[in-house]
Tab-separated table of C-alpha atoms and ligand atoms in Angstrom:
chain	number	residue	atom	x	y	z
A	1	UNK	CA	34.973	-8.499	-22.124
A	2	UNK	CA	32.532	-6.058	-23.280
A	3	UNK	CA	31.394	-7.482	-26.596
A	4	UNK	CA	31.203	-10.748	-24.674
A	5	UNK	CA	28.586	-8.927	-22.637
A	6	UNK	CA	26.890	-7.310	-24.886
A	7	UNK	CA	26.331	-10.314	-27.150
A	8	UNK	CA	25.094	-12.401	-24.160
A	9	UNK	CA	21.213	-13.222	-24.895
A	10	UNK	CA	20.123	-12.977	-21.280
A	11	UNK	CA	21.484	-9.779	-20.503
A	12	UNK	CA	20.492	-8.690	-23.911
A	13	UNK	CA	16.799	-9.499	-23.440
A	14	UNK	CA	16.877	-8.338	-20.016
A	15	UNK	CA	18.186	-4.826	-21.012
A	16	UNK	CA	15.646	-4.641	-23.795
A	17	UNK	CA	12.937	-5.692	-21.301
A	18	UNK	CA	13.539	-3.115	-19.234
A	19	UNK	CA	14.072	-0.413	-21.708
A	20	UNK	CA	10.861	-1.160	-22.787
A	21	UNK	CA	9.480	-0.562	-19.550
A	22	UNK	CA	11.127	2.435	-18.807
A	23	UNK	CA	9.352	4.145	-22.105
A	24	UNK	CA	6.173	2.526	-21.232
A	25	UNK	CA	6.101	3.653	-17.566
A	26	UNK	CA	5.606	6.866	-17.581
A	27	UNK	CA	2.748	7.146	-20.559
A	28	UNK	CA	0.696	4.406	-19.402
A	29	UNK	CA	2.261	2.743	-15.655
A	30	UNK	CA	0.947	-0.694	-16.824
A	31	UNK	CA	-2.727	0.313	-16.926
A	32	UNK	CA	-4.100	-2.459	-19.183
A	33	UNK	CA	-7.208	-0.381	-20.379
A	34	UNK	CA	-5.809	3.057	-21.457
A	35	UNK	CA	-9.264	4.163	-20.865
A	36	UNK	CA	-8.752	3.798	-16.925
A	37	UNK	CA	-5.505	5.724	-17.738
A	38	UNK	CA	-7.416	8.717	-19.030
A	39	UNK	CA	-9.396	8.313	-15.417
A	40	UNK	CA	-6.136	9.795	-14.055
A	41	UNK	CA	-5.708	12.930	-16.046
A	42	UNK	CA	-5.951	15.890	-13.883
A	43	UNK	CA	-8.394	19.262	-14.569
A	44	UNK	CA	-8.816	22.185	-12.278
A	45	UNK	CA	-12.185	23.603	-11.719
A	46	UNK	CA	-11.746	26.630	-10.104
A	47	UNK	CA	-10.312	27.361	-6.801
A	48	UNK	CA	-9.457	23.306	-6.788
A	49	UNK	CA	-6.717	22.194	-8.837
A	50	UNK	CA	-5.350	19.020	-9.898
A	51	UNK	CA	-8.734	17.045	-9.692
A	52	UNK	CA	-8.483	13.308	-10.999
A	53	UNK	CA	-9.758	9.837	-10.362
A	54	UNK	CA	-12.574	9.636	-9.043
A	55	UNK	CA	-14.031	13.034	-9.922
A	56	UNK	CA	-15.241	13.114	-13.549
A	57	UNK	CA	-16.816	15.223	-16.076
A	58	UNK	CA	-19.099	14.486	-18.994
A	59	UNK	CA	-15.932	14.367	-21.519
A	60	UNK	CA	-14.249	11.564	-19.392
A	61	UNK	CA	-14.723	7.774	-21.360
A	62	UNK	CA	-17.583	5.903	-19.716
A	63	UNK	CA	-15.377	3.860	-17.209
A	64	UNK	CA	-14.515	6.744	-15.343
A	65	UNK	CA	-17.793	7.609	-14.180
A	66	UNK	CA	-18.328	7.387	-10.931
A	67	UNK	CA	-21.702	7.703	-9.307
A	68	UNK	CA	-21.251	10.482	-6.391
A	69	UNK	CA	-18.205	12.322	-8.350
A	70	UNK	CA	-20.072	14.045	-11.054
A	71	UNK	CA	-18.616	17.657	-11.562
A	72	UNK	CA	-21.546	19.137	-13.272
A	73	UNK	CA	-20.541	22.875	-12.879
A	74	UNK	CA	-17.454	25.442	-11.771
A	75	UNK	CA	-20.080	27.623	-9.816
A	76	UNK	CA	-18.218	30.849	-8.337
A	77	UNK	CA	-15.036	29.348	-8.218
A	78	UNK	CA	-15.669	26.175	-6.566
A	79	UNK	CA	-16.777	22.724	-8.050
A	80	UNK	CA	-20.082	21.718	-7.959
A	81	UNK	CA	-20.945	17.699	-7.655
A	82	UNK	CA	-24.019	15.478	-7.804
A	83	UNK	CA	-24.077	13.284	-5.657
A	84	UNK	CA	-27.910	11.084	-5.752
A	85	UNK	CA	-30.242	13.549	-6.242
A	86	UNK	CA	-28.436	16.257	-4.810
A	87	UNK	CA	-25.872	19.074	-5.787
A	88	UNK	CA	-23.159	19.781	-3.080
A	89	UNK	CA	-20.515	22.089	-3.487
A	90	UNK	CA	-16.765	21.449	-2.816
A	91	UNK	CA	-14.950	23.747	-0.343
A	92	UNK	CA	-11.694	22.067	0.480
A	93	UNK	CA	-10.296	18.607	-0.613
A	94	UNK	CA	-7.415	16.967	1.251
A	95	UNK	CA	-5.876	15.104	-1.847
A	96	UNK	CA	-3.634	12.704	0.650
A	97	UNK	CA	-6.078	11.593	2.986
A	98	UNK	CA	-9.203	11.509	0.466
A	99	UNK	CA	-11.256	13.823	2.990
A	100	UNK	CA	-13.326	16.714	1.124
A	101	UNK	CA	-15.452	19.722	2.612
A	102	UNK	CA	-19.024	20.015	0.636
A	103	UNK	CA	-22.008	22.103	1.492
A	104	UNK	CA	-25.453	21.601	0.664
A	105	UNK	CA	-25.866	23.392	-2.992
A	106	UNK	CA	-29.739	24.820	-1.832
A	107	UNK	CA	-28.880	26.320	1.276
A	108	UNK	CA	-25.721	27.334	0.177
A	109	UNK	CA	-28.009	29.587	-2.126
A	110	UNK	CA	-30.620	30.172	0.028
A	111	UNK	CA	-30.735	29.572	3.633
A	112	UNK	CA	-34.276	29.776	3.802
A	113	UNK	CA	-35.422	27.192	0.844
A	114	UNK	CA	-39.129	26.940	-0.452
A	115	UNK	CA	-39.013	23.617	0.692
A	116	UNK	CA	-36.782	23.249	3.220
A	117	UNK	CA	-35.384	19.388	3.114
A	118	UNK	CA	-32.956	16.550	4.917
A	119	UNK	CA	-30.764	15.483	2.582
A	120	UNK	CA	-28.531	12.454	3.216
A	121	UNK	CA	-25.963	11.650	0.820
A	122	UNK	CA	-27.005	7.654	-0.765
A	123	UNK	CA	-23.490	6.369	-1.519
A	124	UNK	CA	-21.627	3.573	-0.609
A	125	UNK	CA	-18.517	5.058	-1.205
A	126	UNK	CA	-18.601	7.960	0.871
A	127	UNK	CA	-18.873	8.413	4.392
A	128	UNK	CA	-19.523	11.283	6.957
A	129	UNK	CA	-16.737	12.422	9.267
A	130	UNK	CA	-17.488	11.457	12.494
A	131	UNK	CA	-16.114	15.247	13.655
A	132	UNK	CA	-19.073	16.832	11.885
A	133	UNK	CA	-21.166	18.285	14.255
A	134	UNK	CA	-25.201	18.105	13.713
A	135	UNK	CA	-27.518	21.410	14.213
A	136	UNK	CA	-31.351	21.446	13.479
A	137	UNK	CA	-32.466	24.618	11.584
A	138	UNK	CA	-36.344	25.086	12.855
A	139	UNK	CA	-38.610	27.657	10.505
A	140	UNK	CA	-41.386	29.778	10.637
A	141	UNK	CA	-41.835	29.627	14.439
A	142	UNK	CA	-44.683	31.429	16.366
A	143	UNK	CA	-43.059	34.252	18.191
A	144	UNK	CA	-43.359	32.008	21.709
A	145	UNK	CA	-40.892	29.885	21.405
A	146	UNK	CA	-40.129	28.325	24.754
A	147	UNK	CA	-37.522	31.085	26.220
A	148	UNK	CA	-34.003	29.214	25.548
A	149	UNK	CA	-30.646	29.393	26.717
A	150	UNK	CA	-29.428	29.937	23.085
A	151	UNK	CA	-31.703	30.741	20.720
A	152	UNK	CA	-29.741	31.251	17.597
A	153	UNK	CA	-31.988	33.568	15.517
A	154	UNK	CA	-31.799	33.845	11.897
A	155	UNK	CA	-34.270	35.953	9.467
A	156	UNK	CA	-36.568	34.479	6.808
A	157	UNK	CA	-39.893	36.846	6.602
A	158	UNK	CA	-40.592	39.531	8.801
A	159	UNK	CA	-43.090	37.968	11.222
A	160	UNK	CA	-41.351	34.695	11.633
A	161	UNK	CA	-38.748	33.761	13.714
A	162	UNK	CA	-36.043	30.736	12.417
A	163	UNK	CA	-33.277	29.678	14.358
A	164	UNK	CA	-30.818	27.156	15.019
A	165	UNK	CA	-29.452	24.749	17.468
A	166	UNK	CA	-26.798	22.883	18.062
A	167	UNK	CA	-28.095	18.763	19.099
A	168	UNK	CA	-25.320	18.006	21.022
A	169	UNK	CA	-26.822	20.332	23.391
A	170	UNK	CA	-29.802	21.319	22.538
A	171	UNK	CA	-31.850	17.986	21.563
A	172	UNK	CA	-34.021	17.059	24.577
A	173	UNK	CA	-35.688	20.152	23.914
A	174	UNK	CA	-36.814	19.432	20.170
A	175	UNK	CA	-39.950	17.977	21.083
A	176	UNK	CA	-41.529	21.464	22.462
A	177	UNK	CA	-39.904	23.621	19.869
A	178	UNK	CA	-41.081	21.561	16.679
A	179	UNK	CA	-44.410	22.226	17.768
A	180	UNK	CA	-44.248	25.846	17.548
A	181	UNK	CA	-42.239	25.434	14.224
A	182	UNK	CA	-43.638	24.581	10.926
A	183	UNK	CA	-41.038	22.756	10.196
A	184	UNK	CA	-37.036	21.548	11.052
A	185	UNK	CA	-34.251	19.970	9.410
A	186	UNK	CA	-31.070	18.320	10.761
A	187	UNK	CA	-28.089	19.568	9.082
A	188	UNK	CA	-23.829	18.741	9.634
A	189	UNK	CA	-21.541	21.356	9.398
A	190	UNK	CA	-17.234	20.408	10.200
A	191	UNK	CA	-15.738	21.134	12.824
A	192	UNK	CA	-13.607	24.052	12.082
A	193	UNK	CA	-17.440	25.771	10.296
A	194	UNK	CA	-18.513	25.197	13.706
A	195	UNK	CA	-16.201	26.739	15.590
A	196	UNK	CA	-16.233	29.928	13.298
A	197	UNK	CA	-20.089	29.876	13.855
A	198	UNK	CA	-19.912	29.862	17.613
A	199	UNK	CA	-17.295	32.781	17.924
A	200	UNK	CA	-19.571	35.137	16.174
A	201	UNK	CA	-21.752	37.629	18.252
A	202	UNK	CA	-24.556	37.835	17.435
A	203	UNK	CA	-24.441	34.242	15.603
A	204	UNK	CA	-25.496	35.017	12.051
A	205	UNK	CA	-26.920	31.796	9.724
A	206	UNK	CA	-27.707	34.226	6.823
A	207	UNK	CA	-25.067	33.627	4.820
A	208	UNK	CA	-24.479	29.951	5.350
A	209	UNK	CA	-21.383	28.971	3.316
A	210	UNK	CA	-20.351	26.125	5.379
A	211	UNK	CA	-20.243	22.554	4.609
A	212	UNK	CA	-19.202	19.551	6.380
A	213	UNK	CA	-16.729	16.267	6.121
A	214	UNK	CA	-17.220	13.374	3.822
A	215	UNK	CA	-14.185	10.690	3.216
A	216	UNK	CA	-13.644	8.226	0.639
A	217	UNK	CA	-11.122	5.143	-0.270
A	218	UNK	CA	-9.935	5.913	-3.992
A	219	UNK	CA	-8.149	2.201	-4.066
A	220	UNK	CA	-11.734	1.014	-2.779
A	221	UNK	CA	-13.809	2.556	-5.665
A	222	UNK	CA	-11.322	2.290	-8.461
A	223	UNK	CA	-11.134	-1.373	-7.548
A	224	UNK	CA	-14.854	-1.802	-7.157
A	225	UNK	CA	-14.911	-0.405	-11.174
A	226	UNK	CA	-11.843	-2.678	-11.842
A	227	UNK	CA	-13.352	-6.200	-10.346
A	228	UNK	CA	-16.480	-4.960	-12.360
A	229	UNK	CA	-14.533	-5.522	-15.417
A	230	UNK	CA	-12.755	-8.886	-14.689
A	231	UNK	CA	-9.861	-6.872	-13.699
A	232	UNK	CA	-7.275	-7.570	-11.078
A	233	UNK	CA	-6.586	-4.680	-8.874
A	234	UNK	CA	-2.646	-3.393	-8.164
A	235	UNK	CA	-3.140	-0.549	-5.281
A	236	UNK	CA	0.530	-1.157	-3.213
A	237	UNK	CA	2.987	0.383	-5.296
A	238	UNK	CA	1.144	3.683	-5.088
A	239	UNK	CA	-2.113	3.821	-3.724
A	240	UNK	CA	-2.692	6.981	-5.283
A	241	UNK	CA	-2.685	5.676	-8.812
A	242	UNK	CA	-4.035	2.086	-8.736
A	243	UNK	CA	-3.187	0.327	-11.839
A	244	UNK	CA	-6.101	-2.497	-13.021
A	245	UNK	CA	-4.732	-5.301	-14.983
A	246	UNK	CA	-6.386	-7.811	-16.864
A	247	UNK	CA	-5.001	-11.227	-16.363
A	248	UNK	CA	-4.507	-12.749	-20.121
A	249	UNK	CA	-3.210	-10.189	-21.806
A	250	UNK	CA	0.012	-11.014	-21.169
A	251	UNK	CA	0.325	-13.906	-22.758
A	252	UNK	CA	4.451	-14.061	-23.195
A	253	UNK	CA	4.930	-13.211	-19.258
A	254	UNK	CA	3.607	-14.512	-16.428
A	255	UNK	CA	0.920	-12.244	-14.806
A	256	UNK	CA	3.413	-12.151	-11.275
A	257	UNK	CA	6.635	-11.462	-13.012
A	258	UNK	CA	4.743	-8.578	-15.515
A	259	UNK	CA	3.377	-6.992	-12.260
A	260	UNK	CA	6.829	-6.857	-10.538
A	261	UNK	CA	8.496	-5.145	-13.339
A	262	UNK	CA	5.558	-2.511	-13.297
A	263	UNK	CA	5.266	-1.933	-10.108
A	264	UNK	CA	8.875	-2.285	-8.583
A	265	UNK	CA	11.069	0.458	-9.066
A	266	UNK	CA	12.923	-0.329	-12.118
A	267	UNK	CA	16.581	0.987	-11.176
A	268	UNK	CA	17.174	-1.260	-8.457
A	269	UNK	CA	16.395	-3.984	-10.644
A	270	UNK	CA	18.228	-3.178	-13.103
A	271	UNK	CA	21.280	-3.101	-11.012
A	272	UNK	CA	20.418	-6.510	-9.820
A	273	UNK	CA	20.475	-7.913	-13.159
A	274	UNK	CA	23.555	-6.721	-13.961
A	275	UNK	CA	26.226	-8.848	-11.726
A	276	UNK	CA	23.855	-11.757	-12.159
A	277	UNK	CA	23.948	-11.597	-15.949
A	278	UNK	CA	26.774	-12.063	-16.013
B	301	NAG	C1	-1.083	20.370	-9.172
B	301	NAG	O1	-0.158	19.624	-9.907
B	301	NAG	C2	0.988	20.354	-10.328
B	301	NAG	C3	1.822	19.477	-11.231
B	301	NAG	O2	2.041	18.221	-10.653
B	301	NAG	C4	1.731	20.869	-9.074
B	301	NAG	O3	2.837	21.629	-9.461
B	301	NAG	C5	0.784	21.704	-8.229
B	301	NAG	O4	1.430	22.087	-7.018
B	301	NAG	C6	-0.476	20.931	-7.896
B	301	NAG	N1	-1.397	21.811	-7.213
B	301	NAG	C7	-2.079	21.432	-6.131
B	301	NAG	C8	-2.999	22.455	-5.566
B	301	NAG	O5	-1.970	20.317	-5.638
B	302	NAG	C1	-42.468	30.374	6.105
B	302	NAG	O1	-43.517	31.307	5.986
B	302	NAG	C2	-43.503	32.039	4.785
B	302	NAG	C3	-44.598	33.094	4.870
B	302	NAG	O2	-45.766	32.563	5.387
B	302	NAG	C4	-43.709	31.067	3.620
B	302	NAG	O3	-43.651	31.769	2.410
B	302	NAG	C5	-42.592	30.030	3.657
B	302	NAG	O4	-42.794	29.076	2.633
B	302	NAG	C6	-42.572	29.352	5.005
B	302	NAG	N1	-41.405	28.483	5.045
B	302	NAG	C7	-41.419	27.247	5.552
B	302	NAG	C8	-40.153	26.510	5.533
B	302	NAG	O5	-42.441	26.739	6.005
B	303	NAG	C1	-35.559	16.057	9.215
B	303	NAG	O1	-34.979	15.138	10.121
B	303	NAG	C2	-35.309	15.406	11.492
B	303	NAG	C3	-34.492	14.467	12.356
B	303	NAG	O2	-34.537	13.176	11.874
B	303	NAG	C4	-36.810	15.258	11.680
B	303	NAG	O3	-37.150	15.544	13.020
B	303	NAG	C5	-37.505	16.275	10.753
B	303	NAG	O4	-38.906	16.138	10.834
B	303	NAG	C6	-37.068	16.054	9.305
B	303	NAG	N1	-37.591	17.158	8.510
B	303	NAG	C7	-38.199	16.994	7.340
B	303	NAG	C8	-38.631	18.238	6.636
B	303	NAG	O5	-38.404	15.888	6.856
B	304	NAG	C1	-13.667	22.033	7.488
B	304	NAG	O1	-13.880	22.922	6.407
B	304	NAG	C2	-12.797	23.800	6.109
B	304	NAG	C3	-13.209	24.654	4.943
B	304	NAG	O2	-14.372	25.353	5.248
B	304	NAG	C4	-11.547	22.988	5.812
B	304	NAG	O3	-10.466	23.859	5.602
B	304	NAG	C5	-11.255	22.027	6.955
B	304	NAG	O4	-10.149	21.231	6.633
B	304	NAG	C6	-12.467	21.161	7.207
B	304	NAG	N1	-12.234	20.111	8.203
B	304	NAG	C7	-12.165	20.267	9.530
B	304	NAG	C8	-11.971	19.028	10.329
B	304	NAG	O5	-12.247	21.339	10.079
């Protein structure tokens, strides 16, 4: 009964098949360029561990870099990325729901720049949280400022006054205090940065080390850079770790019945196949 089983050729082959993929699995699961694989390895830069597709760094193989996710330095514990033209750096990152916290890298330095600048982030992939809230900073302004409900003071030189406010409420008055200004920017800060600014008495913007809300779709990029190569994109057996698959390279299985054994657990299947083999 056993040796009758064991010399059957369809179980055989199906027991080899899936011993196969139970070695593969874990070292590459089914990524048909290992180079997409190496995408996936994680590095800590840090306070923020266990960073990995899309983030890169300069070591990373070419297909793994993605415009916006450029870690160029770990500044003071915390990652810095490029994003355009512009250095942000990362606060928090919410690795399940592909939400991150950055803050301008200039002001974060400096809240009273040279040269003070809006910066908008020029991605396609990434998207502002629509909980950020939006607050103009306004600098060098003449000492008569239009008296204000909330004028949110902050110090740059010693005859100047700076301050900020929030547009929510504030905006219908921008008009008359640009003009006494030399100049304004609009800036977003997250909700919870927000919060922490408006609880403190008096309101202090000197040491700005708040950043706001940007989200991303990992499946949406890593496919993007997968279609870009001819390759078919697998995101539904774990959206965390899309696979990319190149149809004809498998030429002794067809394409469906290789992605099934990837991408289906393997036990239950196996467990199938063994009453039926039979
Ligand atoms: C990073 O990954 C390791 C190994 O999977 C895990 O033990 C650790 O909790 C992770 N850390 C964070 C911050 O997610
Ligand atoms: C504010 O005024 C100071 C002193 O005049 C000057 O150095 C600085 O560049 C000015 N800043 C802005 C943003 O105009
Ligand atoms: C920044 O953007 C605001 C709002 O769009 C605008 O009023 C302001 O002039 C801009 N500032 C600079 C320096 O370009
Ligand atoms: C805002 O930023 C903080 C870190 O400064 C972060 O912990 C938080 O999750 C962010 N998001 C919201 C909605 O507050």
């Amino acid at each position: 009964m056993n040796s009758q089983l064991l010399l059957s050729t369809p179980s055989i082959y199906i027991f080899t098949f899936f011993l196969i993929g139970l070695f593969s699995l874990p070292i590459s699961f089914c990524q048909d360029d290992e180079n997409f694989e190496q995408c996936f390895s994680r590095f800590d830069c840090g306070d923020i561990k266990n960073l990995t597709c899309a983030y890169w760094t300069d070591d990373r193989p070419q297909l793994c870099k993605q415009e916006g996710f450029r870690l160029t330095k770990c500044d003071d514990g915390k990652p810095v990325i490029l994003i355009g033209r512009y250095e942000f750096r990362m606060i928090y990152l919410n690795y399940f729901t592909y939400a991150m916290t950055i803050a301008r890298n200039d002001l974060w330095e400096k809240i009273c720049p040279e040269n003070p600048t809006n910066v908008t982030l020029d991605n396609p992939f990434l998207r502002y949280s629509p909980t950020n809230r939006y607050l103009t900073f306004f600098y060098n302004c003449s000492r008569s400022i239009p008296s204000s409900p909330n004028p949110n003071p902050f110090r740059c030189t010693e005859d100047l006054y700076s301050f900020y406010a929030d547009d929510l409420v504030e905006r219908a008055r921008y008009g008359d205090l640009s003009d006494s200004c030399d100049t304004a920017i609009q800036v977003q800060v997250n909700q919870s940065a927000f919060a922490e600014l408006q609880n403190q008495t008096p309101q202090r913007l000197e040491a700005w080390e708040k950043g706001f809300d940007v989200e991303y779709n990992l499946a949406e990029i890593f496919c993007s850079a997968c279609n870009s190569r001819r390759g078919k994109c697998e995101i539904l057996s774990s959206p965390e770790h899309p696979i990319c698959i190149y149809p004809g390279m498998h030429n002794l299985l067809t394409p469906l019945f290789f992605r099934l054994i990837c991408n289906i657990c393997i036990l239950p299947l196996v467990l199938i196949a063994g009453p039926n083999s039979q």
